[in-house]
């Protein structure tokens, strides 16, 4: 059972972006403080002064700790912060992340880390120059049963891994017109379609998280089904991983009937497993004879992955999973401050995030040229 703050002093956290008008700000604000490992003390929540001030008021921050110029915010508050969460639109991450690192401020960046490979490489240069701390949030691996699945795979429950089918369908771009109000930046595609920056980075992350395997080549087929012009809103991708492992990925914002249908099925030669994000407390394991065992927090084999805030039978969800990740990032930052590095199995930084960006920039080329792209040589040709 998790105990309040585990007698550790909360780390001081700031936000750039993430206002009350944003898609993810409130989720981050609640999750980061749920277990009292972080305290939000200041922020530049929006370039719009009124929106930023309204956010500060909603979150009971002193007026003098709320800014609408993020560069001024960094200058004035850097001495009073342990880390800053970057929640601006993805195309603007690179500029903000780099300036934070250049000012020796630890960074927690919402996925996707950047909009393309070029931006990612600029972040890497700033990270190397500063020798700073960078964590990128992929919150679905915070779910206890996903972590339990990884432990099953590590222990050999599924045998030699063969393939994964992983999907993340949603219907946000095919609802009635009066129900749809996507942010303008989500309706512009660059080197990597925004659909992939929004959704596919999660399926890449989860595949790597539970298998610890690296992608080797990719092919893709992109589609457009919505009323929003000139964007990809549905995508199939097929990925060859090392050790002869295969992945079939589907992400969509035009799949009617799905709110957030993240689902994975992974197959080995001794068993398989299935997990569905909208029923997150159940993990199904299928044995060699096709018999099924369903695990939950009450009968989990790896109890140290559970992090109960209340007893089994009282469902935990998305915010609690996010809070697990924020606790892990607090542990990682404290280790980094003490030792100059961290070794958390749950906190991912530049390398993993960059791998996903390279994968999906290659997918864009694969779709346009109708061919497989070799990831081992792809970046050399970009």
mmCIF file of C-alpha atoms in Angstrom:
data_model
loop_
_atom_site.group_PDB
_atom_site.id
_atom_site.type_symbol
_atom_site.label_atom_id
_atom_site.label_comp_id
_atom_site.label_asym_id
_atom_site.label_seq_id
_atom_site.Cartn_x
_atom_site.Cartn_y
_atom_site.Cartn_z
ATOM 1 C CA UNK A 1 0.000 0.000 0.000
ATOM 2 C CA UNK A 2 1.340 3.429 -0.936
ATOM 3 C CA UNK A 3 1.799 5.765 2.019
ATOM 4 C CA UNK A 4 1.623 9.541 1.723
ATOM 5 C CA UNK A 5 4.921 10.852 0.314
ATOM 6 C CA UNK A 6 6.861 8.046 2.052
ATOM 7 C CA UNK A 7 8.317 10.729 4.332
ATOM 8 C CA UNK A 8 10.060 12.433 1.411
ATOM 9 C CA UNK A 9 9.953 16.185 0.907
ATOM 10 C CA UNK A 10 8.019 17.038 -2.278
ATOM 11 C CA UNK A 11 10.073 18.202 -5.236
ATOM 12 C CA UNK A 12 9.183 21.656 -6.565
ATOM 13 C CA UNK A 13 7.603 21.467 -10.006
ATOM 14 C CA UNK A 14 6.683 24.048 -12.637
ATOM 15 C CA UNK A 15 4.599 23.864 -15.802
ATOM 16 C CA UNK A 16 5.113 25.409 -19.222
ATOM 17 C CA UNK A 17 1.818 24.902 -21.011
ATOM 18 C CA UNK A 18 -0.933 22.750 -19.567
ATOM 19 C CA UNK A 19 -3.530 25.427 -18.847
ATOM 20 C CA UNK A 20 -7.129 24.757 -17.918
ATOM 21 C CA UNK A 21 -7.857 25.015 -21.655
ATOM 22 C CA UNK A 22 -5.381 22.289 -22.623
ATOM 23 C CA UNK A 23 -6.107 18.616 -23.260
ATOM 24 C CA UNK A 24 -3.634 17.213 -20.731
ATOM 25 C CA UNK A 25 -2.833 19.915 -18.180
ATOM 26 C CA UNK A 26 -5.290 18.930 -15.467
ATOM 27 C CA UNK A 27 -4.367 15.243 -15.724
ATOM 28 C CA UNK A 28 -0.692 16.116 -15.184
ATOM 29 C CA UNK A 29 -1.525 18.478 -12.323
ATOM 30 C CA UNK A 30 -3.540 15.848 -10.451
ATOM 31 C CA UNK A 31 -1.226 12.922 -11.205
ATOM 32 C CA UNK A 32 2.017 14.622 -10.231
ATOM 33 C CA UNK A 33 0.702 15.533 -6.779
ATOM 34 C CA UNK A 34 -1.384 12.446 -5.990
ATOM 35 C CA UNK A 35 1.343 10.726 -3.969
ATOM 36 C CA UNK A 36 2.862 13.962 -2.630
ATOM 37 C CA UNK A 37 6.218 13.482 -4.355
ATOM 38 C CA UNK A 38 5.822 16.756 -6.276
ATOM 39 C CA UNK A 39 4.342 20.161 -5.518
ATOM 40 C CA UNK A 40 3.369 22.498 -8.361
ATOM 41 C CA UNK A 41 4.703 25.875 -7.242
ATOM 42 C CA UNK A 42 4.593 28.035 -10.386
ATOM 43 C CA UNK A 43 3.932 28.017 -14.086
ATOM 44 C CA UNK A 44 3.600 29.676 -17.455
ATOM 45 C CA UNK A 45 0.467 27.833 -18.439
ATOM 46 C CA UNK A 46 -0.374 29.809 -21.573
ATOM 47 C CA UNK A 47 0.872 32.695 -23.695
ATOM 48 C CA UNK A 48 -2.568 34.186 -23.113
ATOM 49 C CA UNK A 49 -2.264 36.136 -19.865
ATOM 50 C CA UNK A 50 -5.899 35.681 -18.878
ATOM 51 C CA UNK A 51 -5.824 31.920 -19.430
ATOM 52 C CA UNK A 52 -2.543 31.543 -17.553
ATOM 53 C CA UNK A 53 -3.824 33.619 -14.629
ATOM 54 C CA UNK A 54 -7.105 31.688 -14.574
ATOM 55 C CA UNK A 55 -5.133 28.447 -14.367
ATOM 56 C CA UNK A 56 -3.040 29.750 -11.501
ATOM 57 C CA UNK A 57 -6.192 30.798 -9.661
ATOM 58 C CA UNK A 58 -7.832 27.416 -10.243
ATOM 59 C CA UNK A 59 -4.776 25.706 -8.799
ATOM 60 C CA UNK A 60 -4.380 28.163 -5.897
ATOM 61 C CA UNK A 61 -0.990 29.525 -6.917
ATOM 62 C CA UNK A 62 0.218 32.980 -5.839
ATOM 63 C CA UNK A 63 -0.323 35.538 -8.590
ATOM 64 C CA UNK A 64 3.384 36.403 -8.679
ATOM 65 C CA UNK A 65 4.195 32.763 -9.525
ATOM 66 C CA UNK A 66 2.068 32.743 -12.681
ATOM 67 C CA UNK A 67 3.560 33.929 -15.996
ATOM 68 C CA UNK A 68 2.511 34.246 -19.622
ATOM 69 C CA UNK A 69 6.034 34.586 -21.104
ATOM 70 C CA UNK A 70 7.793 31.224 -20.778
ATOM 71 C CA UNK A 71 11.278 32.667 -21.308
ATOM 72 C CA UNK A 72 10.727 35.201 -18.538
ATOM 73 C CA UNK A 73 9.358 32.389 -16.386
ATOM 74 C CA UNK A 74 12.554 30.370 -16.778
ATOM 75 C CA UNK A 75 14.709 33.399 -15.999
ATOM 76 C CA UNK A 76 12.784 34.358 -12.867
ATOM 77 C CA UNK A 77 11.971 30.949 -11.378
ATOM 78 C CA UNK A 78 14.830 28.603 -12.298
ATOM 79 C CA UNK A 79 16.448 28.899 -8.871
ATOM 80 C CA UNK A 80 13.214 27.794 -7.204
ATOM 81 C CA UNK A 81 12.458 24.661 -9.236
ATOM 82 C CA UNK A 82 13.520 21.027 -9.204
ATOM 83 C CA UNK A 83 11.935 20.346 -12.605
ATOM 84 C CA UNK A 84 9.576 21.745 -15.231
ATOM 85 C CA UNK A 85 6.901 19.851 -17.157
ATOM 86 C CA UNK A 86 6.650 20.834 -20.837
ATOM 87 C CA UNK A 87 3.037 20.669 -22.034
ATOM 88 C CA UNK A 88 3.075 22.998 -25.028
ATOM 89 C CA UNK A 89 1.912 21.734 -28.447
ATOM 90 C CA UNK A 90 4.360 19.137 -29.747
ATOM 91 C CA UNK A 91 5.879 21.324 -32.521
ATOM 92 C CA UNK A 92 7.035 23.786 -29.829
ATOM 93 C CA UNK A 93 8.608 21.249 -27.440
ATOM 94 C CA UNK A 94 12.121 21.481 -28.827
ATOM 95 C CA UNK A 95 12.624 25.198 -28.265
ATOM 96 C CA UNK A 96 11.300 25.045 -24.701
ATOM 97 C CA UNK A 97 13.100 21.832 -23.729
ATOM 98 C CA UNK A 98 16.422 23.107 -25.056
ATOM 99 C CA UNK A 99 16.184 26.395 -23.175
ATOM 100 C CA UNK A 100 15.302 24.603 -19.934
ATOM 101 C CA UNK A 101 18.286 22.275 -20.314
ATOM 102 C CA UNK A 102 20.564 25.220 -21.121
ATOM 103 C CA UNK A 103 19.427 26.761 -17.823
ATOM 104 C CA UNK A 104 20.232 23.558 -15.895
ATOM 105 C CA UNK A 105 16.590 22.763 -15.173
ATOM 106 C CA UNK A 106 15.449 19.133 -15.160
ATOM 107 C CA UNK A 107 12.799 18.487 -17.809
ATOM 108 C CA UNK A 108 9.721 16.276 -17.887
ATOM 109 C CA UNK A 109 8.342 16.417 -21.430
ATOM 110 C CA UNK A 110 4.931 15.232 -22.548
ATOM 111 C CA UNK A 111 5.096 12.839 -25.493
ATOM 112 C CA UNK A 112 5.838 13.199 -28.320
ATOM 113 C CA UNK A 113 9.221 14.630 -27.394
ATOM 114 C CA UNK A 114 9.471 16.523 -30.690
ATOM 115 C CA UNK A 115 7.785 16.838 -34.074
ATOM 116 C CA UNK A 116 10.542 15.210 -36.140
ATOM 117 C CA UNK A 117 14.063 13.792 -36.137
ATOM 118 C CA UNK A 118 15.698 17.182 -36.728
ATOM 119 C CA UNK A 119 14.119 18.684 -33.605
ATOM 120 C CA UNK A 120 15.006 15.579 -31.609
ATOM 121 C CA UNK A 121 18.673 15.891 -32.538
ATOM 122 C CA UNK A 122 18.707 19.503 -31.329
ATOM 123 C CA UNK A 123 17.340 18.318 -27.986
ATOM 124 C CA UNK A 124 20.085 15.679 -27.840
ATOM 125 C CA UNK A 125 22.736 18.333 -28.399
ATOM 126 C CA UNK A 126 21.327 20.480 -25.578
ATOM 127 C CA UNK A 127 21.083 17.420 -23.339
ATOM 128 C CA UNK A 128 24.690 16.430 -24.007
ATOM 129 C CA UNK A 129 25.964 19.976 -23.493
ATOM 130 C CA UNK A 130 24.106 20.438 -20.222
ATOM 131 C CA UNK A 131 24.481 16.876 -18.932
ATOM 132 C CA UNK A 132 20.962 17.430 -17.661
ATOM 133 C CA UNK A 133 17.899 15.358 -16.825
ATOM 134 C CA UNK A 134 15.189 14.616 -19.391
ATOM 135 C CA UNK A 135 12.228 12.283 -18.944
ATOM 136 C CA UNK A 136 9.475 11.807 -21.517
ATOM 137 C CA UNK A 137 6.026 10.770 -20.285
ATOM 138 C CA UNK A 138 4.444 7.653 -21.774
ATOM 139 C CA UNK A 139 1.811 7.137 -19.136
ATOM 140 C CA UNK A 140 0.192 3.864 -20.201
ATOM 141 C CA UNK A 141 3.136 1.842 -18.901
ATOM 142 C CA UNK A 142 2.208 3.205 -15.485
ATOM 143 C CA UNK A 143 -0.702 0.768 -15.326
ATOM 144 C CA UNK A 144 0.090 -1.984 -12.798
ATOM 145 C CA UNK A 145 -1.062 -4.846 -15.008
ATOM 146 C CA UNK A 146 1.099 -3.644 -17.912
ATOM 147 C CA UNK A 147 4.069 -3.733 -15.570
ATOM 148 C CA UNK A 148 2.948 -7.155 -14.383
ATOM 149 C CA UNK A 149 2.806 -8.319 -18.009
ATOM 150 C CA UNK A 150 6.385 -7.214 -18.539
ATOM 151 C CA UNK A 151 7.435 -9.289 -15.542
ATOM 152 C CA UNK A 152 5.607 -12.333 -16.939
ATOM 153 C CA UNK A 153 7.451 -11.903 -20.233
ATOM 154 C CA UNK A 154 10.813 -11.462 -18.492
ATOM 155 C CA UNK A 155 10.213 -14.662 -16.501
ATOM 156 C CA UNK A 156 9.451 -16.657 -19.654
ATOM 157 C CA UNK A 157 5.722 -17.212 -19.170
ATOM 158 C CA UNK A 158 5.073 -16.680 -22.890
ATOM 159 C CA UNK A 159 8.237 -18.409 -24.095
ATOM 160 C CA UNK A 160 9.990 -17.019 -27.166
ATOM 161 C CA UNK A 161 8.091 -13.962 -28.344
ATOM 162 C CA UNK A 162 6.667 -14.135 -31.862
ATOM 163 C CA UNK A 163 4.332 -11.216 -32.541
ATOM 164 C CA UNK A 164 2.203 -8.437 -31.108
ATOM 165 C CA UNK A 165 -1.021 -6.914 -32.362
ATOM 166 C CA UNK A 166 -1.438 -3.507 -30.791
ATOM 167 C CA UNK A 167 -4.005 -0.854 -31.600
ATOM 168 C CA UNK A 168 -5.222 2.529 -30.412
ATOM 169 C CA UNK A 169 -8.465 3.457 -32.184
ATOM 170 C CA UNK A 170 -10.537 6.505 -31.289
ATOM 171 C CA UNK A 171 -13.328 8.447 -32.971
ATOM 172 C CA UNK A 172 -12.540 12.078 -32.191
ATOM 173 C CA UNK A 173 -12.303 13.098 -35.864
ATOM 174 C CA UNK A 174 -15.470 11.423 -37.122
ATOM 175 C CA UNK A 175 -18.093 12.603 -34.655
ATOM 176 C CA UNK A 176 -20.871 15.035 -35.537
ATOM 177 C CA UNK A 177 -19.332 18.329 -36.633
ATOM 178 C CA UNK A 178 -20.708 20.256 -33.665
ATOM 179 C CA UNK A 179 -18.950 17.858 -31.279
ATOM 180 C CA UNK A 180 -15.496 18.162 -32.820
ATOM 181 C CA UNK A 181 -13.159 21.001 -31.900
ATOM 182 C CA UNK A 182 -9.572 19.754 -32.349
ATOM 183 C CA UNK A 183 -6.738 22.160 -31.634
ATOM 184 C CA UNK A 184 -5.410 23.824 -34.789
ATOM 185 C CA UNK A 185 -1.931 22.316 -34.477
ATOM 186 C CA UNK A 186 -3.425 18.806 -34.523
ATOM 187 C CA UNK A 187 -4.784 19.485 -38.018
ATOM 188 C CA UNK A 188 -1.358 20.004 -39.603
ATOM 189 C CA UNK A 189 0.935 17.169 -40.637
ATOM 190 C CA UNK A 190 4.695 17.506 -40.990
ATOM 191 C CA UNK A 191 7.500 14.979 -41.414
ATOM 192 C CA UNK A 192 5.565 12.773 -38.995
ATOM 193 C CA UNK A 193 1.759 12.892 -39.206
ATOM 194 C CA UNK A 194 0.272 14.329 -36.025
ATOM 195 C CA UNK A 195 -1.837 11.186 -35.596
ATOM 196 C CA UNK A 196 1.385 9.260 -35.045
ATOM 197 C CA UNK A 197 2.773 11.867 -32.643
ATOM 198 C CA UNK A 198 -0.478 11.671 -30.677
ATOM 199 C CA UNK A 199 -1.188 7.938 -30.678
ATOM 200 C CA UNK A 200 1.444 5.797 -32.382
ATOM 201 C CA UNK A 201 4.202 6.863 -29.995
ATOM 202 C CA UNK A 202 2.210 5.053 -27.292
ATOM 203 C CA UNK A 203 2.049 1.770 -29.203
ATOM 204 C CA UNK A 204 5.770 1.991 -29.973
ATOM 205 C CA UNK A 205 6.495 2.670 -26.314
ATOM 206 C CA UNK A 206 4.365 -0.173 -24.978
ATOM 207 C CA UNK A 207 5.834 -2.644 -27.454
ATOM 208 C CA UNK A 208 9.344 -1.708 -26.371
ATOM 209 C CA UNK A 209 8.368 -1.557 -22.699
ATOM 210 C CA UNK A 210 7.061 -5.117 -22.490
ATOM 211 C CA UNK A 211 9.488 -6.781 -24.937
ATOM 212 C CA UNK A 212 12.719 -4.751 -24.648
ATOM 213 C CA UNK A 213 13.200 -5.288 -28.395
ATOM 214 C CA UNK A 214 14.277 -2.748 -31.027
ATOM 215 C CA UNK A 215 12.558 -2.106 -34.386
ATOM 216 C CA UNK A 216 14.514 -2.951 -37.546
ATOM 217 C CA UNK A 217 12.224 -2.095 -40.476
ATOM 218 C CA UNK A 218 8.748 -0.697 -41.141
ATOM 219 C CA UNK A 219 6.040 -0.500 -43.776
ATOM 220 C CA UNK A 220 2.871 1.569 -43.557
ATOM 221 C CA UNK A 221 -0.480 2.367 -45.136
ATOM 222 C CA UNK A 222 -2.056 5.715 -44.180
ATOM 223 C CA UNK A 223 -5.629 6.865 -44.773
ATOM 224 C CA UNK A 224 -7.865 9.927 -44.580
ATOM 225 C CA UNK A 225 -11.525 9.447 -43.611
ATOM 226 C CA UNK A 226 -12.515 12.639 -41.752
ATOM 227 C CA UNK A 227 -13.795 16.074 -42.785
ATOM 228 C CA UNK A 228 -10.431 17.613 -41.871
ATOM 229 C CA UNK A 229 -8.390 18.049 -45.019
ATOM 230 C CA UNK A 230 -4.781 17.098 -45.729
ATOM 231 C CA UNK A 231 -4.126 15.013 -42.616
ATOM 232 C CA UNK A 232 -3.638 11.346 -41.850
ATOM 233 C CA UNK A 233 -6.354 10.157 -39.473
ATOM 234 C CA UNK A 234 -6.000 6.365 -39.752
ATOM 235 C CA UNK A 235 -2.812 4.320 -40.084
ATOM 236 C CA UNK A 236 -1.706 0.709 -40.319
ATOM 237 C CA UNK A 237 1.944 -0.120 -39.735
ATOM 238 C CA UNK A 238 3.922 -3.339 -39.777
ATOM 239 C CA UNK A 239 7.236 -3.485 -37.953
ATOM 240 C CA UNK A 240 9.975 -6.109 -37.976
ATOM 241 C CA UNK A 241 11.851 -6.175 -34.674
ATOM 242 C CA UNK A 242 15.069 -7.875 -33.694
ATOM 243 C CA UNK A 243 14.916 -11.587 -32.767
ATOM 244 C CA UNK A 244 12.446 -12.223 -35.609
ATOM 245 C CA UNK A 245 9.612 -10.535 -33.686
ATOM 246 C CA UNK A 246 6.758 -8.918 -35.627
ATOM 247 C CA UNK A 247 4.357 -6.089 -34.759
ATOM 248 C CA UNK A 248 1.088 -5.079 -36.373
ATOM 249 C CA UNK A 249 0.010 -1.574 -35.328
ATOM 250 C CA UNK A 250 -3.220 0.317 -35.965
ATOM 251 C CA UNK A 251 -3.974 3.845 -34.789
ATOM 252 C CA UNK A 252 -7.001 5.885 -35.759
ATOM 253 C CA UNK A 253 -9.070 8.941 -34.918
ATOM 254 C CA UNK A 254 -11.874 7.842 -37.257
ATOM 255 C CA UNK A 255 -12.951 4.539 -35.666
ATOM 256 C CA UNK A 256 -16.553 5.079 -34.608
ATOM 257 C CA UNK A 257 -17.463 3.521 -31.290
ATOM 258 C CA UNK A 258 -13.982 3.746 -29.772
ATOM 259 C CA UNK A 259 -13.105 6.409 -27.205
ATOM 260 C CA UNK A 260 -9.616 5.187 -26.356
ATOM 261 C CA UNK A 261 -9.439 1.596 -27.500
ATOM 262 C CA UNK A 262 -5.808 0.901 -26.648
ATOM 263 C CA UNK A 263 -5.422 -2.871 -26.724
ATOM 264 C CA UNK A 264 -2.543 -5.293 -27.054
ATOM 265 C CA UNK A 265 -2.275 -9.008 -27.727
ATOM 266 C CA UNK A 266 1.180 -10.538 -27.575
ATOM 267 C CA UNK A 267 2.030 -14.088 -28.604
ATOM 268 C CA UNK A 268 4.900 -16.422 -27.766
ATOM 269 C CA UNK A 269 5.537 -20.112 -28.391
ATOM 270 C CA UNK A 270 4.436 -21.066 -24.856
ATOM 271 C CA UNK A 271 1.560 -18.670 -24.264
ATOM 272 C CA UNK A 272 -0.035 -15.334 -25.052
ATOM 273 C CA UNK A 273 -1.408 -12.328 -23.193
ATOM 274 C CA UNK A 274 -4.095 -9.714 -23.693
ATOM 275 C CA UNK A 275 -4.666 -6.324 -22.036
ATOM 276 C CA UNK A 276 -7.255 -3.648 -22.795
ATOM 277 C CA UNK A 277 -6.839 -0.088 -21.515
ATOM 278 C CA UNK A 278 -10.529 0.443 -20.823
ATOM 279 C CA UNK A 279 -10.440 -2.623 -18.512
ATOM 280 C CA UNK A 280 -6.994 -1.903 -17.085
ATOM 281 C CA UNK A 281 -7.139 -4.038 -13.947
ATOM 282 C CA UNK A 282 -7.421 -7.341 -15.830
ATOM 283 C CA UNK A 283 -4.549 -9.127 -17.544
ATOM 284 C CA UNK A 284 -5.417 -12.311 -19.439
ATOM 285 C CA UNK A 285 -2.722 -14.958 -19.875
ATOM 286 C CA UNK A 286 -3.362 -17.907 -22.216
ATOM 287 C CA UNK A 287 -1.331 -21.051 -21.625
ATOM 288 C CA UNK A 288 0.034 -23.666 -24.033
ATOM 289 C CA UNK A 289 -3.264 -25.593 -23.894
ATOM 290 C CA UNK A 290 -5.198 -22.332 -24.549
ATOM 291 C CA UNK A 291 -6.567 -22.259 -20.993
ATOM 292 C CA UNK A 292 -6.923 -18.741 -19.627
ATOM 293 C CA UNK A 293 -5.851 -17.230 -16.327
ATOM 294 C CA UNK A 294 -7.041 -13.709 -15.503
ATOM 295 C CA UNK A 295 -4.892 -11.671 -13.134
ATOM 296 C CA UNK A 296 -5.853 -8.501 -11.299
ATOM 297 C CA UNK A 297 -4.421 -6.543 -8.390
ATOM 298 C CA UNK A 298 -5.765 -9.170 -5.989
ATOM 299 C CA UNK A 299 -3.942 -12.181 -7.456
ATOM 300 C CA UNK A 300 -1.016 -10.519 -9.213
ATOM 301 C CA UNK A 301 2.167 -12.602 -9.066
ATOM 302 C CA UNK A 302 4.400 -9.532 -8.816
ATOM 303 C CA UNK A 303 2.975 -7.587 -5.900
ATOM 304 C CA UNK A 304 5.664 -4.887 -5.928
ATOM 305 C CA UNK A 305 4.223 -3.679 -9.270
ATOM 306 C CA UNK A 306 0.765 -2.989 -7.849
ATOM 307 C CA UNK A 307 1.149 0.202 -5.769
ATOM 308 C CA UNK A 308 -2.257 -0.075 -4.146
ATOM 309 C CA UNK A 309 -3.885 3.150 -3.041
ATOM 310 C CA UNK A 310 -6.901 1.105 -1.957
ATOM 311 C CA UNK A 311 -7.614 -2.611 -1.857
ATOM 312 C CA UNK A 312 -8.387 -4.692 -4.974
ATOM 313 C CA UNK A 313 -11.963 -4.548 -6.193
ATOM 314 C CA UNK A 314 -11.930 -0.749 -6.075
ATOM 315 C CA UNK A 315 -10.701 0.117 -9.576
ATOM 316 C CA UNK A 316 -7.716 2.335 -10.236
ATOM 317 C CA UNK A 317 -7.452 4.100 -13.568
ATOM 318 C CA UNK A 318 -5.652 6.499 -15.886
ATOM 319 C CA UNK A 319 -4.762 9.158 -13.302
ATOM 320 C CA UNK A 320 -3.399 6.589 -10.860
ATOM 321 C CA UNK A 321 -1.283 5.045 -13.622
ATOM 322 C CA UNK A 322 0.045 8.505 -14.440
ATOM 323 C CA UNK A 323 0.764 9.070 -10.746
ATOM 324 C CA UNK A 324 2.832 5.876 -10.704
ATOM 325 C CA UNK A 325 5.000 7.341 -13.460
ATOM 326 C CA UNK A 326 5.355 10.658 -11.622
ATOM 327 C CA UNK A 327 6.518 8.781 -8.521
ATOM 328 C CA UNK A 328 9.064 6.925 -10.661
ATOM 329 C CA UNK A 329 10.267 10.211 -12.158
ATOM 330 C CA UNK A 330 10.685 11.681 -8.674
ATOM 331 C CA UNK A 331 12.804 8.672 -7.700
ATOM 332 C CA UNK A 332 14.819 8.982 -10.911
ATOM 333 C CA UNK A 333 15.457 12.708 -10.447
ATOM 334 C CA UNK A 334 16.555 12.232 -6.839
ATOM 335 C CA UNK A 335 18.949 9.487 -7.954
ATOM 336 C CA UNK A 336 20.202 11.733 -10.776
ATOM 337 C CA UNK A 337 20.855 14.592 -8.353
ATOM 338 C CA UNK A 338 22.829 12.301 -6.064
ATOM 339 C CA UNK A 339 24.729 10.234 -8.641
ATOM 340 C CA UNK A 340 24.603 12.117 -11.953
ATOM 341 C CA UNK A 341 22.577 9.331 -13.587
ATOM 342 C CA UNK A 342 19.496 7.195 -13.017
ATOM 343 C CA UNK A 343 18.605 3.601 -13.831
ATOM 344 C CA UNK A 344 14.829 3.389 -13.460
ATOM 345 C CA UNK A 345 13.156 0.610 -15.479
ATOM 346 C CA UNK A 346 10.088 2.830 -15.832
ATOM 347 C CA UNK A 347 11.456 6.265 -16.800
ATOM 348 C CA UNK A 348 12.368 6.820 -20.452
ATOM 349 C CA UNK A 349 14.465 9.614 -21.877
ATOM 350 C CA UNK A 350 15.847 10.838 -25.177
ATOM 351 C CA UNK A 351 16.985 7.553 -26.752
ATOM 352 C CA UNK A 352 13.652 5.774 -26.500
ATOM 353 C CA UNK A 353 11.659 8.845 -27.550
ATOM 354 C CA UNK A 354 13.989 9.430 -30.514
ATOM 355 C CA UNK A 355 13.658 5.798 -31.586
ATOM 356 C CA UNK A 356 9.898 6.279 -31.837
ATOM 357 C CA UNK A 357 10.246 9.489 -33.840
ATOM 358 C CA UNK A 358 12.655 7.834 -36.275
ATOM 359 C CA UNK A 359 10.316 4.853 -36.595
ATOM 360 C CA UNK A 360 7.346 6.996 -37.550
ATOM 361 C CA UNK A 361 9.238 9.394 -39.798
ATOM 362 C CA UNK A 362 10.344 6.261 -41.640
ATOM 363 C CA UNK A 363 6.712 5.095 -41.680
ATOM 364 C CA UNK A 364 5.761 8.302 -43.478
ATOM 365 C CA UNK A 365 8.358 7.569 -46.152
ATOM 366 C CA UNK A 366 7.228 3.940 -46.362
ATOM 367 C CA UNK A 367 3.638 5.013 -46.961
ATOM 368 C CA UNK A 368 4.592 7.523 -49.670
ATOM 369 C CA UNK A 369 7.014 5.208 -51.480
ATOM 370 C CA UNK A 370 5.034 2.003 -50.890
ATOM 371 C CA UNK A 371 8.014 0.025 -49.653
ATOM 372 C CA UNK A 372 9.718 -1.298 -46.542
ATOM 373 C CA UNK A 373 12.184 1.084 -44.886
ATOM 374 C CA UNK A 374 15.330 -0.254 -43.212
ATOM 375 C CA UNK A 375 15.622 1.585 -39.905
ATOM 376 C CA UNK A 376 19.288 0.717 -39.454
ATOM 377 C CA UNK A 377 20.193 3.022 -42.360
ATOM 378 C CA UNK A 378 17.198 5.389 -42.488
ATOM 379 C CA UNK A 379 18.621 8.317 -40.522
ATOM 380 C CA UNK A 380 21.785 8.337 -42.614
ATOM 381 C CA UNK A 381 19.675 9.189 -45.667
ATOM 382 C CA UNK A 382 17.538 11.871 -44.016
#
